[in-house]
Coordinates of C-alpha atoms and ligand atoms in Angstrom, one line a residue:
X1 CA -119.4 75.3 285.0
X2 CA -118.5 77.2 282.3
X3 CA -119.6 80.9 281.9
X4 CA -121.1 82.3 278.4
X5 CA -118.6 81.9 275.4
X6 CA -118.1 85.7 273.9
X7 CA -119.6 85.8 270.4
X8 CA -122.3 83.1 271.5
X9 CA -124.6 83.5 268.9
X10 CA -127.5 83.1 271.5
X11 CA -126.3 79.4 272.0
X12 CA -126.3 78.3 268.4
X13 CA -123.3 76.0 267.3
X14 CA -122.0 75.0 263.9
X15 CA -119.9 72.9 262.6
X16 CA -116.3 72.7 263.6
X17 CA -113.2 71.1 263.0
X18 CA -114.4 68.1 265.4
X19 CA -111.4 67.7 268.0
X20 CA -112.5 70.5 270.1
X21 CA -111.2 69.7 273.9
X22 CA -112.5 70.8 277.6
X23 CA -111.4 74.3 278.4
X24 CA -108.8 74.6 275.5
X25 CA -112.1 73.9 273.0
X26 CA -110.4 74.2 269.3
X27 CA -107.0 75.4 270.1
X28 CA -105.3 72.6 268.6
X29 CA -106.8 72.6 265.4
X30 CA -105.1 76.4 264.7
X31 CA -101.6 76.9 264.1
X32 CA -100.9 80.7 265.9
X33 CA -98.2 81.3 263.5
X34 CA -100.6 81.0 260.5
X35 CA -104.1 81.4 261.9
X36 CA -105.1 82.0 258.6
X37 CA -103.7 79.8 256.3
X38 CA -104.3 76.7 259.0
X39 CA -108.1 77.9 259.1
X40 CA -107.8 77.7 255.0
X41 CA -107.1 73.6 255.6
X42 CA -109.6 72.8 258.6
X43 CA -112.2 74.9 257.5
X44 CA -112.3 73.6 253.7
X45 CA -115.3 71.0 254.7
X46 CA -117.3 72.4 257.1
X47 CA -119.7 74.1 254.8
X48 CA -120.6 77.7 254.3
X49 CA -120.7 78.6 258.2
X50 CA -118.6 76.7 260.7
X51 CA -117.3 77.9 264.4
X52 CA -113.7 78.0 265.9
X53 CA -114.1 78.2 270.2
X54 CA -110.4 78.9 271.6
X55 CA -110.7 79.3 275.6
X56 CA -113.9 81.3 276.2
X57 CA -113.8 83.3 272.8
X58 CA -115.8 81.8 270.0
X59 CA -115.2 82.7 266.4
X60 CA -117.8 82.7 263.2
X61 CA -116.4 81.8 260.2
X62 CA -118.3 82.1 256.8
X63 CA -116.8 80.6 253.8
X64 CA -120.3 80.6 251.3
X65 CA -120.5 83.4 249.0
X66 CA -124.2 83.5 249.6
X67 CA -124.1 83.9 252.8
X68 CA -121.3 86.5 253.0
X69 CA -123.4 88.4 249.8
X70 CA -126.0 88.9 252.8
X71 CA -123.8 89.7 255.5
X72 CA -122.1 92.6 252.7
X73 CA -125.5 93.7 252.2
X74 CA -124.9 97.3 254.7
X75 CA -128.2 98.0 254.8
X76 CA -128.2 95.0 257.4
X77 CA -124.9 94.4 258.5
X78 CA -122.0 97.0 259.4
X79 CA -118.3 96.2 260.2
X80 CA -117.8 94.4 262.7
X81 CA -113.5 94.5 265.0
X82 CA -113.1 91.2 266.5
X83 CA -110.6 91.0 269.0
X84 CA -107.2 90.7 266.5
X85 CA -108.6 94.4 265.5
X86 CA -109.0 95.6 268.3
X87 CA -105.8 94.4 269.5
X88 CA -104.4 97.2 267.2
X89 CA -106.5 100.0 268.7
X90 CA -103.1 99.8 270.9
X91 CA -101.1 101.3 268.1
X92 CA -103.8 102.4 265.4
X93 CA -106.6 103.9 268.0
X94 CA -109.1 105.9 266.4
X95 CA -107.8 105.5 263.2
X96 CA -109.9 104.7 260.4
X97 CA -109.1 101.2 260.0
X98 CA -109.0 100.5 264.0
X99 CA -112.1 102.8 264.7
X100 CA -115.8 101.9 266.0
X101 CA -118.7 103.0 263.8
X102 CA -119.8 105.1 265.8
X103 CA -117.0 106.8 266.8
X104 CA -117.2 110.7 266.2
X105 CA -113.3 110.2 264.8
X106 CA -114.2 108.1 262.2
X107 CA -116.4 110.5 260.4
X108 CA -114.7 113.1 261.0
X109 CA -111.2 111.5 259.4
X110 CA -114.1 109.8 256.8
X111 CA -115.3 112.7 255.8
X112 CA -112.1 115.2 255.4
X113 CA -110.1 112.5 254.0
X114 CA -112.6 110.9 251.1
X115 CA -111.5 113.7 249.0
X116 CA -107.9 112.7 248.8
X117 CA -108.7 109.2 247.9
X118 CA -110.9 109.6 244.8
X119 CA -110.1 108.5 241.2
X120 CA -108.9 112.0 240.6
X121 CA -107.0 112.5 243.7
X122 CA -105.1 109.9 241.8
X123 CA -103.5 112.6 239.9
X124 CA -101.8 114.4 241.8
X125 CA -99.9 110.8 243.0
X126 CA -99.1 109.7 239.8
X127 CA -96.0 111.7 239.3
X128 CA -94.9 109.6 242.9
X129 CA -95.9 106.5 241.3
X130 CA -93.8 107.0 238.7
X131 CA -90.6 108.3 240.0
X132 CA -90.7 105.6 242.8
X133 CA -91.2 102.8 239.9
X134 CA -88.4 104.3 238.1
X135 CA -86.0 104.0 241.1
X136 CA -87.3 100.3 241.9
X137 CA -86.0 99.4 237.9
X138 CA -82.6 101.6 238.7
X139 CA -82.0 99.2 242.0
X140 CA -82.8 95.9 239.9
X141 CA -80.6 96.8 237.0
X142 CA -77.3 97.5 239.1
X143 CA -78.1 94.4 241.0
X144 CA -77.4 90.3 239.5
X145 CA -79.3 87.7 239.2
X146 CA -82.4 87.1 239.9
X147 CA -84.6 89.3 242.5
X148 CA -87.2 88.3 245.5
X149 CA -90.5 89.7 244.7
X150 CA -92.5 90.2 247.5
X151 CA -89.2 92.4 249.2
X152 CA -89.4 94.4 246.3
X153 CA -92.5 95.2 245.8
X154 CA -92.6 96.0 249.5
X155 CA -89.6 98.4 249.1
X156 CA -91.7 99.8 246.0
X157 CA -95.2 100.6 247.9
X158 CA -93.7 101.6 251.4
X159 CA -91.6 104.4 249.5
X160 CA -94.6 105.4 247.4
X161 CA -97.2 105.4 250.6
X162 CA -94.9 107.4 252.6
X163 CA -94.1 109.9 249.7
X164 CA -97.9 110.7 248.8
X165 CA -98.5 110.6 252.4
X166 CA -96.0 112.5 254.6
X167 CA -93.3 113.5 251.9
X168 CA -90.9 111.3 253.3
X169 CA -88.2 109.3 251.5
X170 CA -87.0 106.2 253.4
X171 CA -84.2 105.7 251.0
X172 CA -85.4 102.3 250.4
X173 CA -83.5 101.9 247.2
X174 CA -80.3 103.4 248.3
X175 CA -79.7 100.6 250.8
X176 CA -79.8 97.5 251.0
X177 CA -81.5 96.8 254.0
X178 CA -84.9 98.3 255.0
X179 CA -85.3 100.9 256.7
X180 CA -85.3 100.2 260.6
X181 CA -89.4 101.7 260.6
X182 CA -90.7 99.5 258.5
X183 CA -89.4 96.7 260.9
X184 CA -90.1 98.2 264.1
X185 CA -93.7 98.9 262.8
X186 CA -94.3 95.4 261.5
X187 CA -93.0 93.8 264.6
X188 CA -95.2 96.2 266.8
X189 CA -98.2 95.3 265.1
X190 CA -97.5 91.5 264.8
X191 CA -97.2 91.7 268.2
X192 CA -100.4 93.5 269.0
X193 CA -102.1 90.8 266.2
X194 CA -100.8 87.7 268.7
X195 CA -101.9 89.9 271.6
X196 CA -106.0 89.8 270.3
X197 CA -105.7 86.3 269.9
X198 CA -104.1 85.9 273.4
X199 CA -106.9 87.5 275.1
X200 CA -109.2 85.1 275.4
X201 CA -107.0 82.9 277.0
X202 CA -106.5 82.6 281.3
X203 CA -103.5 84.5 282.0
X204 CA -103.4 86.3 278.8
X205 CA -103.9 89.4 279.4
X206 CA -100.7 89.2 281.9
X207 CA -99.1 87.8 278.7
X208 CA -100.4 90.7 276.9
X209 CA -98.7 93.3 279.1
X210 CA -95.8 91.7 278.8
X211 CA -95.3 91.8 275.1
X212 CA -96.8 95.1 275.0
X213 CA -92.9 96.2 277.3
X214 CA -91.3 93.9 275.6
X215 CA -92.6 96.0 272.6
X216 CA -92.4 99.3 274.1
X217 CA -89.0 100.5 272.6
X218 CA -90.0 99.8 269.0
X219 CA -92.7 101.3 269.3
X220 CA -91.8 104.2 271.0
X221 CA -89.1 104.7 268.4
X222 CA -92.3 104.3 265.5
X223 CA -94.2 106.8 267.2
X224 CA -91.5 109.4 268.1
X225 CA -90.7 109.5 264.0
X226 CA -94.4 109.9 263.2
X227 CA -95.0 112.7 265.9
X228 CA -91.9 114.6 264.9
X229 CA -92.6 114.4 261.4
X230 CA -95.9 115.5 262.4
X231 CA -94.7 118.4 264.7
X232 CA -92.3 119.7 261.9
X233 CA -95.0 120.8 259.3
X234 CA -97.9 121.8 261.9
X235 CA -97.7 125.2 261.2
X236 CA -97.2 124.8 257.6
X237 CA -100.4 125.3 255.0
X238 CA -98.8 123.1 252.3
X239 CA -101.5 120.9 251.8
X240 CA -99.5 118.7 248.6
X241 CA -99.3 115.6 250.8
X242 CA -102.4 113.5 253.0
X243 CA -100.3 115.0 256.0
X244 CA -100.8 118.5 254.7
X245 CA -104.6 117.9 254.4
X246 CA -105.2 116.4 257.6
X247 CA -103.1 119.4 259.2
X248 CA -104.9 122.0 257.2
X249 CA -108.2 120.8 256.5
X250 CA -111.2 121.6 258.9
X251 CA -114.6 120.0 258.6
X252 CA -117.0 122.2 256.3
X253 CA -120.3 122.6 258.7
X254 CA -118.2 122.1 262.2
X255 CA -114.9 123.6 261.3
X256 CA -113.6 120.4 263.5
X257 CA -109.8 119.5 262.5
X258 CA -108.3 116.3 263.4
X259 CA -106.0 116.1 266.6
X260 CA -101.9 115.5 266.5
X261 CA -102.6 111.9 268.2
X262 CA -105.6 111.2 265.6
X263 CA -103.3 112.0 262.5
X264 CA -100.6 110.1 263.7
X265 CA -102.7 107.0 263.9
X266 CA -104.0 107.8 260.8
X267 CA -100.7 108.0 259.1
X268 CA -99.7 104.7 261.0
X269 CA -103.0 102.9 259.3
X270 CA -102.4 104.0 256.5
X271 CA -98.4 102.8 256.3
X272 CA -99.6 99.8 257.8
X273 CA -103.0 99.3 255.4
X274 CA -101.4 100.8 252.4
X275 CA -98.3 99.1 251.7
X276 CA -98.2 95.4 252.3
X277 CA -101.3 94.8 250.8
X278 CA -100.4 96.3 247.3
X279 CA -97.4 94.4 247.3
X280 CA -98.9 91.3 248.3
X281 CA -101.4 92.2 245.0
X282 CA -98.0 93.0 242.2
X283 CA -96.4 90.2 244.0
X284 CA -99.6 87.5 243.6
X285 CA -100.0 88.7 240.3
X286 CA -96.6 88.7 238.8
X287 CA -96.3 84.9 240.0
X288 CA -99.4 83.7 238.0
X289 CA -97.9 85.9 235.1
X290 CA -94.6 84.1 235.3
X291 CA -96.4 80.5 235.6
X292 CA -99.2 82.0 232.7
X293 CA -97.3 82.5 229.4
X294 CA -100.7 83.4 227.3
X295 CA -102.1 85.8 230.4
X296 CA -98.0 87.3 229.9
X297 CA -98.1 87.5 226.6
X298 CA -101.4 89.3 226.6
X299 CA -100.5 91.8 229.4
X300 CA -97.0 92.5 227.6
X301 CA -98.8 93.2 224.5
X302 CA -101.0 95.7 226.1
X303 CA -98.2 97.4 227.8
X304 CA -96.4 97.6 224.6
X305 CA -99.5 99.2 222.5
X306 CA -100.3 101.7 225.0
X307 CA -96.8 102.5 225.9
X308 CA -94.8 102.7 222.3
X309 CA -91.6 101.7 221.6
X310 CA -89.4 103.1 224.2
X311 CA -89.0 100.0 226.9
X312 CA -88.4 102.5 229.5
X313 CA -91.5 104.1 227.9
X314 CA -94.7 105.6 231.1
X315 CA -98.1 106.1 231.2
X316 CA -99.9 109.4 231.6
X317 CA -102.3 109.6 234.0
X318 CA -105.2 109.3 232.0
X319 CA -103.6 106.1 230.3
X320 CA -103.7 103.9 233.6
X321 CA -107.2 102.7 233.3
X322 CA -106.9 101.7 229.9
X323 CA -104.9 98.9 230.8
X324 CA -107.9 96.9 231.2
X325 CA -106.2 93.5 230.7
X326 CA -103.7 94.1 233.6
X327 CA -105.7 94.9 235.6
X328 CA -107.8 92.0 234.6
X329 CA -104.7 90.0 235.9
X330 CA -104.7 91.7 239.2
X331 CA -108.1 91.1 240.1
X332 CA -108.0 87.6 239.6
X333 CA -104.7 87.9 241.7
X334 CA -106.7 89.2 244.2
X335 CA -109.3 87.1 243.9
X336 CA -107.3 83.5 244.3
X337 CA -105.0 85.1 246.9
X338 CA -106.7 88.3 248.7
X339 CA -104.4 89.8 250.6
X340 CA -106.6 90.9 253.5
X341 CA -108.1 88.1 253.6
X342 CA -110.7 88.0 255.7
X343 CA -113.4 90.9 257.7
X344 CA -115.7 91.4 260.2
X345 CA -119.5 92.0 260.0
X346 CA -122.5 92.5 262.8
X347 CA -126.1 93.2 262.1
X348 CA -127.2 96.1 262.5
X349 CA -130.4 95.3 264.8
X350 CA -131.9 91.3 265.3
X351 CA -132.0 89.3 262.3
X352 CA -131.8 86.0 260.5
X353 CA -129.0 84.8 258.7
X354 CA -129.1 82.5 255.6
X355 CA -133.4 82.1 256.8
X356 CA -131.9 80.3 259.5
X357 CA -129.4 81.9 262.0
X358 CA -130.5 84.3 264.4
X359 CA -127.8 86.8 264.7
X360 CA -127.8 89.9 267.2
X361 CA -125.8 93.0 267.1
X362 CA -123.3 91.8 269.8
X363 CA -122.5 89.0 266.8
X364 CA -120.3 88.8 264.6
X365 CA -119.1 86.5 261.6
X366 CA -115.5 86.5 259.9
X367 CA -115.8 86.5 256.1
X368 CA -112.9 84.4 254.8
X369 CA -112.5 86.0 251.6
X370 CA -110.2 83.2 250.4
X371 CA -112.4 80.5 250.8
X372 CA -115.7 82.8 249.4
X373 CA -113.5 83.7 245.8
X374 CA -113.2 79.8 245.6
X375 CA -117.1 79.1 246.2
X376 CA -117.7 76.5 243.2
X377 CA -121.3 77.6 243.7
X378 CA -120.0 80.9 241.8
X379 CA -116.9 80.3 240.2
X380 CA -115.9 76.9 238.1
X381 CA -112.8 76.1 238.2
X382 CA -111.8 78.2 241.2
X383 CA -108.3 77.6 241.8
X384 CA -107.4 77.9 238.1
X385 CA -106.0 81.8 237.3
X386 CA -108.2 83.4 234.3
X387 CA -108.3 86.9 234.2
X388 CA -111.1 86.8 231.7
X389 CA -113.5 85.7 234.8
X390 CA -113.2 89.3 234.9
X391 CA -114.3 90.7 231.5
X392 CA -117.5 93.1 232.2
X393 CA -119.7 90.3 230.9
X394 CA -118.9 87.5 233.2
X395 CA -118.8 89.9 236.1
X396 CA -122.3 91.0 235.4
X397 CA -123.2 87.0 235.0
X398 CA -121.9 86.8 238.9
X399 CA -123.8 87.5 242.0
X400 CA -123.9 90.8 243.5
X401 CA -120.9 90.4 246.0
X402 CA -118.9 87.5 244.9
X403 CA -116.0 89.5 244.8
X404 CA -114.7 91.7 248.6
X405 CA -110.9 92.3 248.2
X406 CA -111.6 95.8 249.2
X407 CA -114.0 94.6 252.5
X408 CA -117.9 96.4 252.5
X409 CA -120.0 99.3 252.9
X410 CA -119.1 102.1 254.7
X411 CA -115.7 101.0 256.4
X412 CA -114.4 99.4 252.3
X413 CA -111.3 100.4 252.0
X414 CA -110.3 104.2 251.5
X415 CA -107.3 103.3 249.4
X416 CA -108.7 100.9 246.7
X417 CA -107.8 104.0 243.8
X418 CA -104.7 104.8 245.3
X419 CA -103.4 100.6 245.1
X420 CA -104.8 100.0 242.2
X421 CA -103.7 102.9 240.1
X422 CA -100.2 102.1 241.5
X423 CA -100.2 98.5 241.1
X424 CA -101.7 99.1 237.9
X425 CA -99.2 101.2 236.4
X426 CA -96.2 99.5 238.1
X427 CA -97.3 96.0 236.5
X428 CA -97.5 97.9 233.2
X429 CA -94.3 99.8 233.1
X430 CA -92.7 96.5 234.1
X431 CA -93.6 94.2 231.6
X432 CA -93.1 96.9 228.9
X433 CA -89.6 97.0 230.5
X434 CA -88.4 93.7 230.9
X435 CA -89.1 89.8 230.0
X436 CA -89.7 88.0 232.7
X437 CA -88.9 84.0 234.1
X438 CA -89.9 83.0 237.6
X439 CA -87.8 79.6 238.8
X440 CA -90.3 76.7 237.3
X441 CA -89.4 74.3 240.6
X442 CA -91.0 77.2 243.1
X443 CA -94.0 76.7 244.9
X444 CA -95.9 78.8 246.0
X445 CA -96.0 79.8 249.7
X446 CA -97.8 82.1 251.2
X447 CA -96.4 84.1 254.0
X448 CA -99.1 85.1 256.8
X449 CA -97.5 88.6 258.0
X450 CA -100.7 91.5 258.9
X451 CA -101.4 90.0 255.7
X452 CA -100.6 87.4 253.2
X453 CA -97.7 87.9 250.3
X454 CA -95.9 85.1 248.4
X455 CA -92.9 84.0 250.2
X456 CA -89.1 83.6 248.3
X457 CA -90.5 83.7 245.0
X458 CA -88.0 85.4 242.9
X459 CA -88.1 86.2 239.1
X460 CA -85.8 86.7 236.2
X461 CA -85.3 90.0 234.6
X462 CA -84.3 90.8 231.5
X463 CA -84.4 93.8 230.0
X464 CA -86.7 94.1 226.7
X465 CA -84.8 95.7 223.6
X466 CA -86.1 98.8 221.9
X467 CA -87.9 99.3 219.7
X468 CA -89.9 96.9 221.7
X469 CA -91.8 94.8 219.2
X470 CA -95.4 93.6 219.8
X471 CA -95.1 89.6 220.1
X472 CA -96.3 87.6 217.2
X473 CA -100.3 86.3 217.6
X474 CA -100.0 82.9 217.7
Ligands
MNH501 MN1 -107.3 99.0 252.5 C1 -109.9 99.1 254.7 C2 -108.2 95.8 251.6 C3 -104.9 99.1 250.0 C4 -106.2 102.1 253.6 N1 -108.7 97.7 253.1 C5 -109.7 97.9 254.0 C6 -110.6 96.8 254.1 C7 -110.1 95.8 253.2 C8 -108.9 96.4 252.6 C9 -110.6 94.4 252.9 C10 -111.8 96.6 255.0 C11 -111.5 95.9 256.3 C12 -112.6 95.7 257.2 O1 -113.8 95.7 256.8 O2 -112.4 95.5 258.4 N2 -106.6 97.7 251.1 C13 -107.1 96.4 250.9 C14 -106.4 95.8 249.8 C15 -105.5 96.7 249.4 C16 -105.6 97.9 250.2 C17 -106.6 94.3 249.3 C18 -104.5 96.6 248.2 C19 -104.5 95.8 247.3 N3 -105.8 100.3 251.9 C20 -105.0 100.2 250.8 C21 -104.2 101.4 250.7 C22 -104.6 102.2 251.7 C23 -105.6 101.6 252.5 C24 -103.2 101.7 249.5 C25 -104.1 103.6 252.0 C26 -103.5 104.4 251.2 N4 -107.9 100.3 253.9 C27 -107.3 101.5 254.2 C28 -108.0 102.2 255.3 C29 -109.1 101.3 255.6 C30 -109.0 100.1 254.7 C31 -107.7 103.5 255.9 C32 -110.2 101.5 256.7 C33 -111.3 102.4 256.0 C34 -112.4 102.7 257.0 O3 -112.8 101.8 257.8 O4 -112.9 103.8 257.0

């Protein structure tokens, strides 16, 4: 009989990966322990739009970065939470990643929060940044041989999220295990990730519930440290931290303030949003540095004009942007490997998609970001690295939004100052610091967590000798 598929795009179908089975439909064409990098593989040839139907649930996938241009364009479209979102409305309700559009939370954390995320926000971070960094090179240099990447960039931006946002020090680089939060908080929401895909299947809801007890202690533990770190500066005006402004701030025209549970989901999305992404970006980038010797050589040069002659030499605030060929390097980082890599969009009210797709407001289409920076339509040569794709010209030569590592509109991502000035900085303190050499027989692979980061790649430090000298031109 078959009742309406969820997502049904009034009845439309599109292409799909051409195995789909009764009831199942294309279960067996995704891997559940890497939805994402499996959809990369069976989605490469089914053009610009193609569908996914597990159980009763249907998925939208866009891969052309024309189409996904229109569906970025918020004058028509808006964010849209399919269920592996809304899955985390468990742990993250309200917050601002996990929230509805219309939800009266949203603007309210929107609107008193926006100030602490702008380019000169930045400043007061910085000195965080820094100090965090510094600890980061302390750890590597009484350690021997060479170090994993991704697990130390994560130690790097967990410690500098939590500092600039609750003032808490997880003492990341005085063990040498992580933290048991970062775990428990990881596994919690891995869990509630395989719970949204789970739900559209007979019986999984039961299945649900019972990784949601089986979860229960963890997260119990992750939201008993949130609320008591919460509980112990309500009271408090200090405002120096994103916990102090969300305690202290109240909404100019409605004097509204955010509630205890609202800023502990807040400070949960933001651990969760803030940290693994940036170190997925540092750790992307500094494995196409180490397989790029001219993109190295250029980004150690800049580090070493703008930062002297002292390896262990920083940049003040008002240096970060100037290192424009870093962070050259990071966008195209970000643009081969994304590490959100993919978002949600609905329309707004009835429309037509591409002149061709009627697409409703209970729609929705996944933009895989991975497979729209790769579009050959827009960029040549797409899997080869070339931070010069990003030189003002050719960006201006590009379509308006080619590029979405920060998601659309509205609901783009709050934090995009606060990662880039860190990763930023940290790339260029690095390379001013020490030479680097990544193991030539790695591959790369890419480790689907919440979101993607290079697995065991490790690099070779060495440290750089002062004076540092600028490398010959060749
Ligand atoms: Mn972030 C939303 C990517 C760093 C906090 N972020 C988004 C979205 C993308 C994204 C894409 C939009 C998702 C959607 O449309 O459903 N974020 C990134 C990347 C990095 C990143 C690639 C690093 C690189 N994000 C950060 C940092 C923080 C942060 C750092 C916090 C300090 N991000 C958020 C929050 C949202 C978000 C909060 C939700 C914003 C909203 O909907 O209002």
């Amino acid at each position: 009989m078959g009742r309406k598929p969820k997502n049904d795009w009034s009845g439309q179908s599109f292409p799909h990966a051409g195995r789909r089975k009764p009831f199942i439909g294309d279960l067996g064409v995704s891997d559940p322990r890497h939805p994402l990098l499996s959809l990369l593989e069976w989605g490469a040839d089914l053009g610009p739009i193609y569908e996914m139907r597990i159980f009763r649930q249907n998925f939208v996938f866009v891969s052309g970065a024309e189409l996904a241009a229109e569906l970025c364009d918020e004058s028509r479209f808006c964010k849209a939470l399919p269920p592996a979102i809304t899955a985390l409305r468990h742990y993250a309700g309200d917050g601002l990643f996990t929230a509805y559009n219309d939800e009266p939370n949203w603007q309210l954390a929107h609107e008193l929060l926006m100030p602490a995320f702008t380019k000169s926000a930045m400043q007061s971070y910085h000195p965080i940044m820094l100090e965090t960094a510094a600890e980061l090179f302390d750890y590597w240099d009484r350690q021997s041989g060479p170090v994993d990447v991704t697990r130390s960039m994560t130690k790097l931006t967990m410690e500098t999220l939590s500092r600039a946002a609750f003032s808490h020090d997880f003492g990341s680089f005085t063990t040498s295990q992580p933290h048991p939060f970062v775990g428990a908080m990881v596994r919690a929401l891995e869990t509630g990730r395989r719970k949204g895909g789970l739900l559209t299947a007979p019986g999984g809801r039961l299945i649900g519930r019972y990784l949601d007890r089986r979860n229960a202690e963890q997260q119990a533990y992750v939201d008993k440290l949130l609320d008591d770190l919460i509980a112990e500066r309500s009271g408090s005006d200090d405002q120096h931290d994103l916990l102090g402004i969300m305690l202290n701030t109240e909404h100019a025209e409605t004097g509204e303030k955010l509630s205890a549970l609202n800023i502990r989901y807040q400070i949960l999305t933001f651990l969760v949003a803030g940290h693994e992404t940036t170190s997925g970006a540092l750790s992307f980038a500094l494995y196409y540095l180490s397989r790029n010797p001219d993109c190295l050589a250029a980004a150690q040069r800049e580090a070493d004009e703008i930062l002297g002659d002292d390896p262990a030499g920083v940049p003040t605030f008002e240096q970060v942007p100037k290192f424009r060929y870093i962070r050259r390097c990071l966008d195209e980082a970000l643009r081969i490997w994304p590490t959100v890599p993919a978002f949600a969009r609905s329309p707004r009210e009835d429309t037509t998609l591409g002149d061709r797709y009627l697409m409703r407001p209970e729609d929705w289409a996944v933009i895989v970001l991975g497979q729209v920076h790769r579009d050959p339509a827009v960029w040549e040569d797409p899997d080869v690295y070339d931070p010069d794709r990003f030189l003002p010209a050719n960006v201006k030569q590009r379509p308006a939004h080619s590029y979405k590592p920060f998601g659309a509109g509205l609901r783009a991502c709050i934090g995009r100052q606060f990662a880039l000035h860190e990763a930023v900085l940290v790339l260029a303190c690095l390379l001013h610091r020490y030479d680097l050499a990544g193991d030539p027989g790695y591959e790369l692979t890419v480790d689907e967590r919440l979101t993607m980061v290079p697995q065991d790649f490790e690099v070779t430090l060495e440290p750089r000798r002062a004076p540092v000298t600028a490398s010959p031109v060749s």
